[in-house]
XYZ file of C-alpha atoms in Angstrom:
474
model
C 0.198 0.066 -0.003
C 1.629 3.171 -0.922
C -0.507 5.730 1.347
C -1.112 8.953 -0.951
C -2.098 12.397 -0.358
C -3.741 13.641 -3.917
C -4.618 17.092 -4.200
C -7.430 16.639 -1.929
C -5.771 14.910 1.132
C -6.933 11.083 0.144
C -4.909 8.373 1.491
C -4.408 4.888 0.627
C -6.730 2.021 1.440
C -6.322 -1.016 3.249
C -2.469 -0.845 3.799
C -1.206 -1.759 0.238
C 0.100 0.923 -1.936
C -0.532 4.445 -3.365
C -3.393 6.360 -2.946
C -7.067 6.691 -4.205
C -8.780 8.950 -6.722
C -11.654 9.150 -4.258
C -11.191 8.770 -0.365
C -11.817 5.205 0.754
C -14.930 4.710 3.118
C -12.895 4.070 6.191
C -10.825 7.231 5.836
C -13.958 9.822 5.943
C -12.695 11.814 8.997
C -10.513 14.724 8.662
C -6.838 14.891 9.270
C -7.941 17.312 12.100
C -10.325 14.965 13.744
C -7.918 12.053 13.655
C -5.110 14.283 15.098
C -7.260 15.362 17.811
C -8.505 11.815 18.459
C -4.910 10.534 18.941
C -4.189 13.316 21.160
C -7.233 12.416 23.362
C -6.554 8.866 23.256
C -2.654 9.068 24.244
C -3.710 11.137 27.432
C -3.247 8.856 30.340
C -1.553 6.119 28.553
C 2.330 7.663 28.528
C 3.062 4.496 31.274
C 2.368 1.909 28.578
C 5.430 -0.432 28.400
C 6.343 -0.839 24.821
C 9.541 -2.883 25.889
C 10.666 -6.287 24.021
C 7.713 -8.477 25.448
C 5.802 -11.608 24.534
C 2.054 -12.424 25.564
C 0.596 -15.855 25.386
C -3.118 -15.244 23.861
C -6.036 -17.433 25.142
C -7.657 -18.121 21.483
C -8.593 -21.796 22.128
C -12.375 -21.398 21.357
C -11.366 -19.988 17.949
C -8.043 -21.206 17.128
C -6.346 -24.420 17.354
C -2.732 -23.601 17.759
C -0.176 -21.330 19.444
C -1.398 -17.657 19.437
C 1.006 -14.907 20.880
C 1.252 -11.034 20.403
C 4.262 -8.465 21.746
C 6.356 -5.441 21.130
C 9.927 -5.645 19.926
C 12.385 -2.629 20.615
C 14.185 -1.276 17.552
C 17.497 -0.290 19.073
C 17.129 3.840 19.183
C 18.793 4.918 22.129
C 16.707 6.455 25.316
C 13.420 5.541 23.209
C 10.752 3.318 23.742
C 9.891 2.908 20.079
C 8.961 -0.449 19.012
C 7.083 -2.770 16.410
C 3.715 -4.645 17.502
C 2.896 -8.049 16.228
C 0.642 -10.794 16.343
C 1.645 -14.393 15.740
C -0.047 -17.837 15.212
C 1.654 -21.033 15.041
C 0.650 -23.448 12.250
C -2.612 -24.920 13.074
C -2.652 -27.985 15.141
C 1.204 -28.333 15.669
C 2.199 -28.264 19.606
C 4.347 -25.396 20.549
C 7.127 -27.511 21.329
C 7.533 -28.366 17.550
C 6.897 -25.226 16.057
C 10.712 -24.694 15.552
C 10.363 -27.138 12.543
C 7.597 -25.579 10.674
C 8.530 -22.849 8.025
C 7.978 -19.640 9.454
C 6.580 -16.628 7.345
C 7.030 -12.846 8.500
C 4.027 -10.755 6.860
C 4.305 -6.981 6.151
C 1.942 -4.778 4.804
C 2.719 -1.690 2.787
C 1.353 2.013 2.766
C 3.692 3.266 4.016
C 2.059 3.291 7.341
C -0.664 0.585 6.728
C -0.952 -2.065 9.264
C -0.182 -5.959 8.856
C -3.116 -6.676 10.904
C -5.310 -6.211 7.847
C -3.405 -9.512 6.676
C -4.026 -10.801 10.307
C -7.661 -10.223 10.220
C -8.865 -9.798 6.580
C -6.344 -11.500 4.161
C -4.385 -14.636 5.078
C -4.552 -15.083 8.683
C -6.558 -17.921 10.430
C -9.325 -15.694 12.158
C -11.682 -12.751 10.154
C -12.940 -10.363 12.472
C -16.677 -10.087 12.114
C -18.849 -7.013 13.574
C -21.728 -7.918 15.236
C -22.395 -4.248 16.807
C -20.629 -1.418 17.703
C -19.148 -3.161 20.827
C -19.396 -6.702 19.849
C -17.169 -8.667 17.703
C -16.432 -12.335 16.678
C -14.479 -14.636 14.344
C -14.771 -16.584 11.215
C -12.347 -19.284 10.422
C -10.633 -18.606 7.346
C -10.329 -21.986 5.444
C -7.487 -20.609 3.389
C -5.405 -19.074 6.143
C -1.694 -19.580 5.787
C -1.166 -20.525 9.509
C -2.959 -23.967 7.921
C 0.704 -25.112 7.271
C 3.142 -22.539 8.317
C 3.865 -20.176 11.447
C 3.101 -16.659 10.562
C 3.865 -13.419 12.498
C 2.354 -10.277 11.491
C 4.306 -7.380 12.142
C 3.525 -3.618 12.036
C 6.525 -1.526 10.651
C 7.923 0.698 10.512
C 7.521 2.146 14.012
C 4.226 4.443 14.124
C 2.161 2.088 11.770
C -0.853 0.216 13.258
C -0.336 -1.169 16.733
C 3.433 -0.116 16.783
C 4.766 2.602 18.743
C 6.901 5.513 17.808
C 7.982 7.646 20.598
C 8.732 10.700 18.525
C 8.558 11.294 14.888
C 12.033 11.656 14.662
C 12.448 7.751 15.556
C 10.357 6.801 12.349
C 12.830 5.826 9.582
C 13.143 7.648 6.230
C 14.646 5.262 3.815
C 14.713 1.556 3.437
C 18.400 0.961 4.732
C 17.206 2.517 8.454
C 13.684 0.436 8.204
C 16.229 -2.345 7.247
C 18.169 -1.706 10.412
C 15.437 -1.165 12.848
C 13.598 -4.291 11.705
C 16.636 -6.506 12.149
C 17.237 -5.060 15.477
C 13.723 -6.249 16.213
C 14.238 -9.306 14.675
C 17.147 -10.132 16.808
C 14.959 -9.186 20.003
C 12.482 -11.680 18.691
C 14.718 -14.414 18.206
C 17.432 -14.051 20.971
C 16.034 -11.957 23.811
C 14.648 -13.663 26.813
C 11.422 -11.855 26.383
C 11.485 -12.608 22.745
C 8.542 -14.990 21.656
C 10.727 -17.104 19.047
C 13.169 -17.445 21.773
C 10.695 -18.741 24.139
C 8.843 -21.206 22.025
C 12.264 -22.264 20.075
C 12.008 -21.197 16.566
C 15.418 -20.176 15.898
C 17.893 -19.650 12.868
C 19.045 -23.198 12.328
C 16.236 -25.219 12.304
C 13.413 -23.140 11.215
C 13.372 -21.719 7.306
C 12.427 -18.265 7.382
C 10.498 -16.456 4.658
C 9.425 -12.877 4.398
C 6.373 -11.917 2.240
C 4.307 -8.670 1.966
C 2.264 -6.770 -0.094
C 2.442 -3.131 -1.887
C 4.913 -1.013 -0.376
C 6.157 -3.766 1.111
C 7.773 -4.522 -2.367
C 10.423 -2.255 -1.124
C 10.417 -3.051 2.600
C 10.915 -6.967 1.729
C 14.167 -6.853 -0.487
C 15.441 -4.457 1.808
C 15.176 -6.298 5.043
C 15.987 -9.327 3.440
C 19.193 -7.904 1.906
C 20.041 -6.503 5.387
C 19.643 -10.210 6.837
C 21.860 -11.634 4.415
C 24.428 -9.220 4.695
C 24.734 -9.752 8.510
C 25.449 -13.482 7.836
C 21.907 -14.411 7.054
C 21.794 -15.996 10.747
C 18.142 -16.304 10.740
C 17.942 -18.828 7.989
C 16.306 -16.815 5.600
C 15.260 -19.067 2.528
C 12.984 -16.950 0.297
C 10.883 -13.648 -0.191
C 7.566 -12.826 -1.826
C 6.249 -9.442 -2.705
C 2.566 -9.352 -3.922
C 1.569 -6.286 -6.190
C 4.798 -4.860 -4.764
C 5.840 -1.424 -5.622
C 9.491 -2.260 -5.950
C 9.999 -0.215 -9.052
C 8.155 3.129 -9.421
C 10.201 3.713 -12.624
C 8.527 0.872 -14.515
C 5.075 1.317 -12.488
C 4.841 4.754 -14.030
C 4.959 3.444 -17.273
C 2.964 0.379 -16.924
C -0.092 2.417 -15.328
C -0.687 4.109 -18.517
C -0.560 1.178 -20.635
C -2.520 -1.267 -18.347
C -5.331 1.511 -18.401
C -5.280 1.684 -22.401
C -5.148 -1.938 -22.737
C -8.252 -2.450 -20.231
C -10.389 0.319 -22.290
C -10.025 2.669 -19.168
C -8.630 5.432 -21.169
C -8.846 6.168 -25.288
C -5.795 6.312 -27.374
C -5.860 10.171 -27.380
C -5.712 10.101 -23.519
C -2.999 7.154 -23.387
C -0.755 9.649 -25.859
C -1.134 12.640 -23.593
C -0.637 10.631 -20.447
C 2.519 9.174 -22.047
C 4.438 12.933 -21.921
C 3.605 12.759 -18.450
C 5.043 9.282 -18.094
C 8.203 10.427 -19.276
C 8.466 13.526 -17.488
C 8.105 11.426 -14.039
C 10.737 8.717 -15.209
C 13.301 11.569 -16.078
C 12.431 12.791 -12.296
C 13.155 9.742 -11.134
C 16.414 9.434 -12.784
C 17.309 12.847 -11.685
C 16.638 11.557 -8.211
C 13.820 14.464 -7.726
C 11.805 12.297 -5.762
C 9.283 14.512 -4.419
C 8.594 15.975 -7.742
C 8.128 12.647 -9.156
C 5.707 11.515 -6.655
C 3.541 14.434 -7.172
C 3.520 14.118 -10.864
C 2.812 10.498 -10.394
C -0.339 11.099 -8.420
C -1.585 13.371 -10.869
C -1.008 10.535 -13.397
C -2.744 8.250 -11.410
C -5.900 10.485 -11.958
C -5.491 10.597 -15.695
C -5.347 6.980 -16.144
C -8.231 6.397 -14.275
C -11.092 8.916 -15.592
C -14.158 6.910 -14.516
C -12.967 6.594 -10.699
C -12.958 2.941 -10.174
C -11.528 1.400 -7.436
C -7.655 1.327 -8.203
C -7.037 -1.810 -6.267
C -9.549 -3.804 -8.157
C -10.861 -2.207 -11.502
C -14.075 -4.429 -11.436
C -15.158 -2.422 -8.438
C -16.147 1.105 -8.306
C -15.320 1.386 -4.541
C -13.279 -0.305 -2.072
C -15.190 -2.616 0.702
C -15.434 -0.803 3.923
C -12.738 -1.955 6.529
C -13.362 0.382 9.140
C -14.627 -2.648 11.377
C -10.939 -3.523 11.701
C -10.422 -0.165 13.356
C -13.464 -0.696 15.503
C -12.166 -4.104 16.467
C -8.714 -2.983 17.460
C -9.672 0.187 19.095
C -12.374 -1.665 21.275
C -11.692 -2.995 24.562
C -12.442 -6.399 23.516
C -9.655 -6.306 20.721
C -7.111 -4.814 23.237
C -8.106 -7.343 26.071
C -8.193 -10.296 23.597
C -4.766 -9.803 21.582
C -3.013 -7.662 24.433
C -2.784 -4.726 22.239
C -1.312 -1.552 23.651
C -2.362 1.590 22.188
C -0.928 5.159 22.801
C -3.092 6.567 19.894
C -6.043 5.636 17.867
C -5.497 2.649 15.842
C -6.076 3.232 11.939
C -5.284 1.021 9.061
C -3.298 3.620 7.239
C -1.377 6.231 9.192
C -0.495 9.872 7.642
C 2.321 10.306 9.844
C 4.649 7.324 8.491
C 3.406 8.165 5.092
C 4.914 11.961 5.346
C 8.173 10.807 7.053
C 8.880 8.582 4.127
C 7.469 10.864 1.371
C 11.156 10.971 -0.237
C 11.443 7.366 -0.114
C 8.548 6.935 -2.171
C 9.588 7.020 -5.633
C 13.141 6.052 -4.868
C 14.289 3.545 -7.524
C 16.804 1.205 -5.528
C 14.929 -1.891 -4.644
C 15.110 -3.756 -8.061
C 19.196 -3.738 -7.194
C 18.089 -5.273 -3.746
C 16.548 -7.871 -5.440
C 19.186 -8.953 -7.765
C 21.652 -9.002 -4.835
C 19.362 -11.571 -3.047
C 19.514 -13.451 -6.441
C 23.125 -13.482 -6.401
C 23.029 -14.695 -2.885
C 20.846 -17.827 -3.750
C 17.580 -16.473 -1.943
C 14.566 -17.379 -3.762
C 12.442 -14.843 -4.872
C 8.591 -14.763 -5.386
C 6.719 -12.086 -7.299
C 2.968 -12.448 -7.991
C 0.338 -10.182 -8.917
C -3.534 -9.683 -9.349
C -4.542 -9.119 -13.002
C -7.160 -6.449 -11.874
C -4.569 -3.997 -10.270
C -4.669 -0.746 -11.609
C -2.158 0.614 -8.873
C 0.590 -2.173 -9.468
C -0.507 -3.960 -12.718
C 1.177 -7.127 -13.387
C 2.899 -5.101 -16.087
C 5.180 -3.648 -13.654
C 7.146 -6.728 -12.590
C 7.299 -8.111 -15.943
C 9.122 -4.841 -17.007
C 11.456 -4.993 -14.267
C 12.113 -8.994 -13.944
C 12.806 -8.932 -17.620
C 15.943 -6.787 -17.236
C 17.358 -7.846 -13.912
C 20.894 -8.047 -13.720
C 21.236 -11.621 -13.132
C 23.089 -14.427 -14.834
C 20.040 -16.475 -15.316
C 17.775 -13.737 -16.564
C 17.855 -14.536 -20.274
C 16.853 -18.113 -19.254
C 14.075 -16.828 -17.263
C 12.851 -14.661 -19.979
C 12.602 -17.858 -22.186
C 10.675 -19.548 -19.702
C 6.995 -19.455 -20.982
C 4.435 -18.393 -19.009
C 2.076 -21.357 -18.459
C -1.506 -21.810 -16.898
C -1.022 -22.479 -12.791
C -3.211 -24.624 -10.858
C -2.543 -26.774 -7.978
C -3.557 -30.353 -7.037
C -5.540 -32.331 -9.325
C -8.921 -30.140 -9.059
C -8.272 -28.690 -12.426
C -8.851 -25.168 -11.228
C -6.676 -22.783 -12.977
C -5.756 -19.752 -10.502
C -3.680 -18.013 -13.076
C -0.556 -18.006 -14.971
C 3.085 -19.009 -13.782
C 6.583 -18.412 -14.878
C 9.357 -19.780 -12.946
C 13.227 -20.728 -13.648
C 15.551 -21.630 -10.713
C 15.585 -19.029 -7.977
C 12.766 -16.679 -9.437
C 9.002 -17.459 -9.624
C 6.497 -14.957 -11.042
C 2.920 -15.383 -10.944
C -0.433 -13.879 -12.185
C -3.453 -14.518 -10.018
C -6.934 -14.400 -12.378
C -9.727 -12.276 -10.885
C -7.661 -10.614 -8.476
C -6.710 -6.933 -7.409
C -3.910 -5.599 -5.237
C -4.623 -7.858 -2.288
C -4.540 -11.363 -3.544
C -5.151 -13.219 -0.781
C -8.307 -11.151 -0.020
C -9.910 -11.350 -3.457
C -8.985 -15.067 -4.221
C -8.206 -16.770 -0.897
C -8.214 -20.359 -2.412
C -5.639 -19.054 -4.830
C -3.465 -17.161 -2.341
C -3.298 -20.261 -0.220
C -2.084 -22.534 -2.940
C 0.455 -19.898 -4.227
C 2.311 -19.804 -0.845
C 2.190 -23.649 -0.656
C 3.380 -23.671 -4.148
C 6.579 -21.545 -3.635
C 7.781 -22.923 -0.271
C 7.321 -26.422 -1.338
C 9.398 -25.646 -4.288
C 11.891 -24.078 -2.177
C 12.136 -27.035 0.582
C 12.363 -29.555 -2.263
C 15.390 -27.702 -3.505
C 17.499 -27.063 -0.278
C 18.579 -29.254 2.803
C 17.696 -27.751 6.007
């Protein structure tokens, strides 16, 4: 999610990439109202403890497995800033055996959008249902990634979702700072006596680690993974995955216009006019004029969507209302059930983190990070919904075909074939895989693949992790 502030202050929805052309339904309150709410909500909560901690959750009546939550210090001197998380162990697996199960870190995008969206709306085991203003229940997700794997949903960078930023200056301004803070937090998770993984035995020798995320996490994930590998890969990282990832702003600018024309959203005349703007934005990216490039990209997103469709899924006029997630996390029930600690009003996408990372938004430095990972024998999984206008599947096709990797030519020669799972004959999309690199297109899905097509999303993660496990010895 790339949270965006278009000319009339509109932000990204659902934690996944840019901005909307119309304000999402859960973002109807003004920035001033939210600012006041945050001030009021913070009163009396300054003594909250955000040190590294692990809370065992009693979800026995809802989930057959280990569930935990907590906070992870990010290593800023004289600061309580910390990342918040929810962890679900693989379904039905005893806690003592979780160390033998592949473990996935899930990160949402934004920047500034919560991974609780992934936990409670996308691929987590429990989907939140709001019964009334104060009453909530859970519905089991048949296609949860936790059916087979441990998954930890981490709100990052600090200031996002349930995470805590003591002050604005603590929030990282670029991918290097993000990776450093996240790595410090992971060491707390794995090695601190108060870290959940330390307590249940998940470790960097026996437990294969994968990092997945969507939208703006197309920048987060390779940046964090690169840093882990550069530090000696002591966490046993085996692969990464990015869904509808904003990894390459340069090529995304190009693809949104072509995708819009190919899908009859604009005329040929409009396409040609937009191409001038595309070239202008790409020139600004090459000149490292990040803020000007961001402003013009936002204008281009208006131009490629004249009918004001939901840019996350062009088959919809507007995005689904997700305000119930905010209501749940802000409720007494939600906070008691999951041991959430809030010093602010919880929001799906927050303005502050997006503002701080505004110069990072159009930076073109993460494709090189993917190349580094491939050279270091880390598996890379890229997938996209075919209905996404914000990050069309054209975008990864453009930058993947130009990777500085010794096997790019072989990958490019590999045909894009229909992809299904098992013997049921259901075709979920298309797949192109060669050696360490896998690219998939998911049919009838938009920006949030595991929300729009949960069955396909479940099988794509099994497909990839099974492939990696079959190629490597742990």
